[in-house]
Coordinates of C-alpha atoms in Angstrom, one line a residue:
M201 CA 22.1 3.6 -17.9
T202 CA 20.3 0.4 -16.9
L203 CA 16.7 -0.1 -18.1
T204 CA 14.3 -2.5 -16.5
I205 CA 10.6 -3.3 -16.9
G206 CA 8.2 -2.9 -14.1
I207 CA 4.7 -4.6 -14.2
D208 CA 1.9 -3.7 -11.7
V209 CA -0.7 -6.5 -11.6
G210 CA -4.1 -5.6 -10.1
G211 CA -7.6 -7.0 -10.2
T212 CA -8.6 -4.7 -13.1
K213 CA -5.5 -3.8 -15.0
V214 CA -1.9 -4.9 -15.8
A215 CA 0.2 -1.7 -16.1
G216 CA 3.8 -1.8 -17.3
G217 CA 6.7 0.7 -17.8
V218 CA 10.3 0.8 -18.8
V219 CA 12.2 2.6 -16.0
D220 CA 15.8 4.0 -15.9
D221 CA 18.0 3.9 -12.8
R222 CA 16.9 7.4 -11.8
G223 CA 13.2 6.4 -11.6
T224 CA 12.1 7.9 -14.9
V225 CA 9.4 6.0 -16.7
L226 CA 10.4 6.1 -20.4
S227 CA 7.5 4.1 -21.9
H228 CA 4.3 2.7 -20.4
T229 CA 1.4 0.5 -21.4
R230 CA -1.6 -1.2 -19.8
R231 CA -4.2 -3.9 -20.5
E232 CA -7.2 -5.2 -18.7
T233 CA -6.7 -8.1 -16.3
P234 CA -8.7 -11.2 -17.1
A235 CA -8.9 -11.8 -13.3
D236 CA -10.9 -15.0 -13.4
D237 CA -8.5 -16.7 -15.9
P238 CA -5.2 -17.7 -14.3
A239 CA -3.4 -18.5 -17.5
G240 CA -4.9 -15.4 -19.2
T241 CA -3.6 -13.1 -16.5
R242 CA -0.2 -14.7 -16.8
D243 CA -0.2 -14.3 -20.6
T244 CA -1.3 -10.7 -20.3
I245 CA 1.8 -10.0 -18.1
V246 CA 3.9 -11.6 -20.8
A247 CA 2.2 -9.5 -23.5
V248 CA 2.8 -6.3 -21.6
A249 CA 6.5 -7.1 -20.8
S250 CA 7.1 -8.3 -24.4
E251 CA 5.7 -5.1 -25.9
L252 CA 7.9 -3.0 -23.7
A253 CA 11.0 -5.1 -24.3
A254 CA 10.5 -4.7 -28.1
L255 CA 10.3 -0.9 -27.6
H256 CA 13.5 -0.9 -25.5
P257 CA 15.7 -3.9 -26.5
G258 CA 18.3 -2.8 -23.9
A259 CA 16.0 -3.7 -21.0
T260 CA 17.8 -6.2 -18.8
A261 CA 15.1 -7.6 -16.5
V262 CA 11.4 -7.7 -15.5
G263 CA 9.9 -7.0 -12.1
I264 CA 6.3 -7.9 -11.2
G265 CA 4.3 -6.6 -8.3
A266 CA 1.1 -8.4 -7.6
A267 CA -1.6 -8.1 -4.9
A268 CA -0.9 -11.6 -3.6
W269 CA 1.1 -13.7 -1.2
I270 CA 4.4 -14.7 -2.7
D271 CA 6.4 -17.7 -1.6
A272 CA 9.8 -17.3 0.2
A273 CA 11.6 -18.0 -3.1
G274 CA 9.8 -15.1 -4.8
A275 CA 8.7 -17.5 -7.6
T276 CA 5.1 -18.5 -6.9
V277 CA 1.9 -16.7 -6.2
L278 CA 0.5 -18.7 -3.3
F279 CA -2.8 -16.9 -3.1
A280 CA -4.3 -13.7 -4.7
P281 CA -7.6 -12.4 -3.3
N282 CA -8.6 -10.5 -6.4
L283 CA -7.2 -12.9 -9.0
A284 CA -7.8 -16.6 -9.7
W285 CA -4.1 -17.5 -9.0
R286 CA -3.5 -20.4 -6.6
D287 CA 0.0 -21.8 -6.4
E288 CA 0.8 -20.2 -9.7
P289 CA 4.5 -20.3 -10.9
V290 CA 4.4 -16.8 -12.3
R291 CA 8.1 -15.8 -12.1
D292 CA 9.6 -18.6 -14.2
Y293 CA 6.8 -18.7 -16.7
V294 CA 7.2 -14.9 -17.5
S295 CA 11.0 -15.2 -17.5
K296 CA 11.0 -18.0 -20.0
A297 CA 8.3 -16.4 -22.2
V298 CA 10.0 -12.9 -22.3
G299 CA 13.6 -14.1 -22.2
L300 CA 14.6 -11.9 -19.3
P301 CA 15.4 -12.5 -15.7
T302 CA 12.3 -11.8 -13.6
V303 CA 11.5 -10.8 -10.0
L304 CA 8.1 -11.4 -8.4
E305 CA 7.0 -9.5 -5.3
N306 CA 3.9 -8.5 -3.3
D307 CA 2.4 -5.1 -4.4
A308 CA 2.7 -3.4 -1.0
N309 CA 6.4 -4.4 -0.8
V310 CA 6.9 -3.0 -4.3
A311 CA 5.2 0.3 -3.4
A312 CA 7.4 0.5 -0.2
W313 CA 10.5 0.0 -2.2
A314 CA 9.5 2.7 -4.7
E315 CA 9.1 5.2 -1.8
F316 CA 12.5 4.1 -0.4
R317 CA 14.3 4.6 -3.7
F318 CA 12.4 7.4 -5.4
G319 CA 9.7 8.8 -3.2
A320 CA 9.2 10.3 0.3
A321 CA 12.0 8.1 1.8
R322 CA 14.6 8.6 -0.9
D323 CA 16.9 10.4 1.6
A324 CA 16.9 7.4 3.9
D325 CA 19.7 4.9 3.5
D326 CA 19.0 2.4 6.2
S327 CA 15.3 1.8 7.1
M328 CA 11.7 2.6 6.5
V329 CA 8.3 1.2 7.4
M330 CA 5.3 2.0 5.1
I331 CA 1.6 1.5 5.8
T332 CA -0.7 1.7 2.8
V333 CA -4.2 2.8 3.6
G334 CA -6.8 1.9 1.0
T335 CA -9.9 -0.3 1.1
G336 CA -7.8 -2.4 3.5
I337 CA -4.3 -1.9 4.9
G338 CA -1.0 -3.3 3.7
G339 CA 2.6 -2.5 4.4
G340 CA 6.3 -2.9 3.6
I341 CA 9.4 -2.9 5.6
V342 CA 13.0 -1.9 4.6
L343 CA 15.8 -2.8 7.0
N344 CA 19.5 -2.4 6.5
G345 CA 18.8 -0.9 3.0
A346 CA 17.0 -4.0 1.8
L347 CA 13.4 -5.1 1.5
W348 CA 12.5 -7.4 4.4
R349 CA 10.3 -10.3 3.2
G350 CA 10.4 -12.5 6.3
A351 CA 11.1 -16.2 6.7
N352 CA 8.2 -17.2 4.5
G353 CA 8.0 -14.2 2.2
I354 CA 4.9 -12.6 3.7
A355 CA 6.3 -10.1 6.2
G356 CA 4.7 -6.6 6.2
E357 CA 1.0 -7.6 6.8
L358 CA 0.7 -4.6 9.0
G359 CA -3.1 -4.3 8.6
H360 CA -3.4 -7.5 10.7
I361 CA -1.6 -6.4 13.8
Q362 CA -4.2 -6.2 16.6
S363 CA -5.5 -2.8 17.6
V364 CA -8.5 -3.7 19.8
N365 CA -8.7 -6.8 21.9
G366 CA -11.9 -8.6 20.9
G367 CA -12.8 -5.9 18.4
H368 CA -14.4 -6.0 14.9
P369 CA -14.0 -9.3 13.1
C370 CA -11.5 -9.1 10.2
G371 CA -11.4 -11.1 7.0
C372 CA -8.2 -12.7 8.1
G373 CA -10.1 -14.5 10.9
R374 CA -8.9 -12.4 13.8
L375 CA -10.7 -9.8 15.9
G376 CA -9.7 -6.1 16.2
C377 CA -7.1 -5.9 13.4
L378 CA -5.8 -2.4 12.5
E379 CA -7.5 -2.8 9.1
Q380 CA -10.9 -2.7 10.8
Y381 CA -10.0 0.7 12.4
A382 CA -7.8 2.7 10.1
S383 CA -8.7 1.6 6.5
G384 CA -10.9 3.2 3.9
N385 CA -13.6 0.7 4.9
A386 CA -13.3 1.7 8.5
L387 CA -13.6 5.4 7.5
V388 CA -16.9 4.6 5.8
R389 CA -18.2 2.6 8.7
F390 CA -17.3 5.3 11.2
A391 CA -19.0 8.0 9.0
R392 CA -22.2 6.0 8.5
A393 CA -22.5 5.3 12.2
G394 CA -21.9 9.0 13.0
A395 CA -24.5 10.1 10.4
R396 CA -27.1 7.9 12.0
Q397 CA -26.3 9.0 15.6
E398 CA -25.8 12.8 14.9
P399 CA -27.6 13.7 11.6
D400 CA -27.4 17.4 12.5
R401 CA -23.6 17.3 12.5
A402 CA -23.6 15.3 9.2
A403 CA -25.8 17.6 7.2
Q404 CA -23.3 18.0 4.3
L405 CA -22.4 14.3 4.3
L406 CA -26.1 13.3 4.2
E407 CA -26.9 15.7 1.5
L408 CA -24.2 14.2 -0.7
A409 CA -25.6 10.7 0.1
G410 CA -29.2 11.6 -0.7
G411 CA -30.2 11.5 2.9
D412 CA -29.3 7.8 3.2
P413 CA -26.3 6.9 5.5
V414 CA -25.9 3.5 3.7
Q415 CA -25.0 5.4 0.5
I416 CA -22.1 7.3 2.1
S417 CA -18.8 6.6 0.3
G418 CA -15.2 7.5 0.9
R419 CA -15.2 10.2 -1.7
M420 CA -18.3 11.8 -0.1
I421 CA -16.6 11.7 3.3
T422 CA -13.5 13.5 2.0
E423 CA -15.6 16.1 0.2
A424 CA -17.8 16.8 3.2
A425 CA -14.8 16.9 5.6
Q426 CA -13.1 19.4 3.4
G427 CA -16.3 21.5 3.7
G428 CA -16.2 21.3 7.5
D429 CA -18.8 18.5 8.1
G430 CA -18.4 17.5 11.7
V431 CA -19.1 13.8 11.4
A432 CA -16.9 13.4 8.3
R433 CA -14.0 15.1 10.1
D434 CA -14.6 12.9 13.1
A435 CA -14.4 9.8 10.9
F436 CA -10.9 10.9 9.7
A437 CA -9.9 11.7 13.3
Q438 CA -10.8 8.2 14.3
I439 CA -8.8 6.4 11.6
G440 CA -6.0 8.8 12.1
Y441 CA -6.0 8.0 15.8
W442 CA -5.7 4.2 15.2
L443 CA -3.1 4.8 12.5
G444 CA -1.0 6.9 14.9
V445 CA -1.2 4.3 17.6
A446 CA 0.0 1.6 15.1
M447 CA 2.8 3.9 13.9
A448 CA 4.0 4.4 17.5
D449 CA 4.2 0.6 17.9
L450 CA 6.1 0.2 14.6
A451 CA 8.6 3.0 15.7
Q452 CA 9.3 1.1 18.9
A453 CA 9.5 -2.3 17.2
F454 CA 11.8 -1.3 14.3
D455 CA 13.3 2.1 15.1
P456 CA 13.2 3.1 11.4
Q457 CA 14.6 6.3 9.9
L458 CA 11.2 7.1 8.4
L459 CA 7.5 6.1 8.6
I460 CA 5.6 6.5 5.4
V461 CA 1.8 6.6 4.9
G462 CA 0.6 5.6 1.4
G463 CA -2.5 4.4 -0.3
G464 CA -5.5 6.2 -1.8
V465 CA -6.8 7.6 1.5
I466 CA -3.8 10.0 1.8
D467 CA -5.3 12.1 -0.9
A468 CA -7.3 13.6 2.0
G469 CA -4.1 15.3 3.1
D470 CA -4.1 16.8 6.6
L471 CA -7.5 15.4 7.3
L472 CA -5.7 12.1 7.8
M473 CA -2.1 13.1 8.4
G474 CA -2.9 15.6 11.1
P475 CA -4.6 13.3 13.6
T476 CA -2.1 10.5 12.7
E477 CA 0.9 12.7 13.5
R478 CA -0.7 14.1 16.7
T479 CA -1.5 10.7 18.1
Y480 CA 1.9 9.3 17.1
R481 CA 3.7 12.1 19.0
E482 CA 1.4 11.7 22.0
Q483 CA 1.9 7.9 22.1
L484 CA 5.7 8.4 22.1
A485 CA 5.8 11.4 24.5
Q486 CA 7.6 9.4 27.2
R487 CA 10.4 8.5 24.8
G488 CA 12.0 11.8 26.2
R489 CA 15.3 12.6 24.5
F490 CA 15.3 9.5 22.2
P491 CA 14.7 10.5 18.6
V492 CA 11.6 9.1 16.8
A493 CA 11.0 8.5 13.1
E494 CA 9.4 11.3 11.1
I495 CA 6.0 10.5 9.4
R496 CA 5.7 11.4 5.8
A497 CA 3.0 11.0 3.1
A498 CA 4.0 8.8 0.1
E499 CA 4.9 10.6 -3.1
T500 CA 5.0 8.0 -5.9
G501 CA 1.3 7.5 -6.2
N502 CA 0.0 5.4 -9.0
T503 CA 3.4 4.9 -10.4
A504 CA 4.7 3.1 -7.3
G505 CA 4.0 -0.4 -8.6
V506 CA 5.9 0.0 -11.8
L507 CA 8.8 2.0 -10.2
G508 CA 9.3 -0.4 -7.3
A509 CA 9.0 -3.6 -9.4
A510 CA 11.4 -2.2 -12.1
D511 CA 14.0 -1.2 -9.4
L512 CA 13.8 -4.6 -7.7
A513 CA 14.4 -6.2 -11.1
R514 CA 17.6 -4.1 -11.4
R515 CA 19.0 -5.8 -8.4
I516 CA 18.8 -9.4 -9.6

């Protein structure tokens, strides 16, 4: 049985685990990320990987998933929005320090691979597209049984496909990106606007927020929607609509076996998945007898980064 080490690098923590080829995490550890210290973050990864390698001397490789743009060679972090890395040669540094072959990949790609191998898409053998819905929106694409990175290593930026011409400005510099209509931030924006416009339908939501729409958070929206609050449920319906429209576009562009929705917002369950699925089917109603990909919720959760990175390392 092959053992590999997976490292999940985020803005607040570096988590690591030793994973077997069935997707079982045998050991795990974590440390805080010194996010404003490029060398310190790099050395924290080395410390986590070295600790796990000492526990399991049979580990053969290291995989790293980071919230960053990775170059086409899979060697250098070009830019990381929540870390101080800029043109940082992470892969080779870690490989030399730990003494094991190392893979470096974007965190959304790593999560998508975890779902393809061990999660909601484990019964697929050809293709899958995953959208991760959190504060923003990310994505990963698997084609012909392999992760598709694109010509420059940055494929899968699905949050930045355009949903609304001339719509809300996005941090990427464009207008109307999907991220502005179907993310956790969009959920909060829709709910706050609804609470201002229809306070009577937002009674539960406003009670949780102390009467102030500005204090409404994603957690409050989920809680209020589960209790039947009209504005909170409308907010989920709105992001579900835009997510369903995007899923229909992806189905027609890639014709994948499966479409997966991941990220923290899926904890809301049918509040999100219901309107997403309905809109998706309505958008593709004219496909007639042609089959369309099933939509599923991701299953690997917080372990996705470690699982996906470790399995990609197994394929060096």
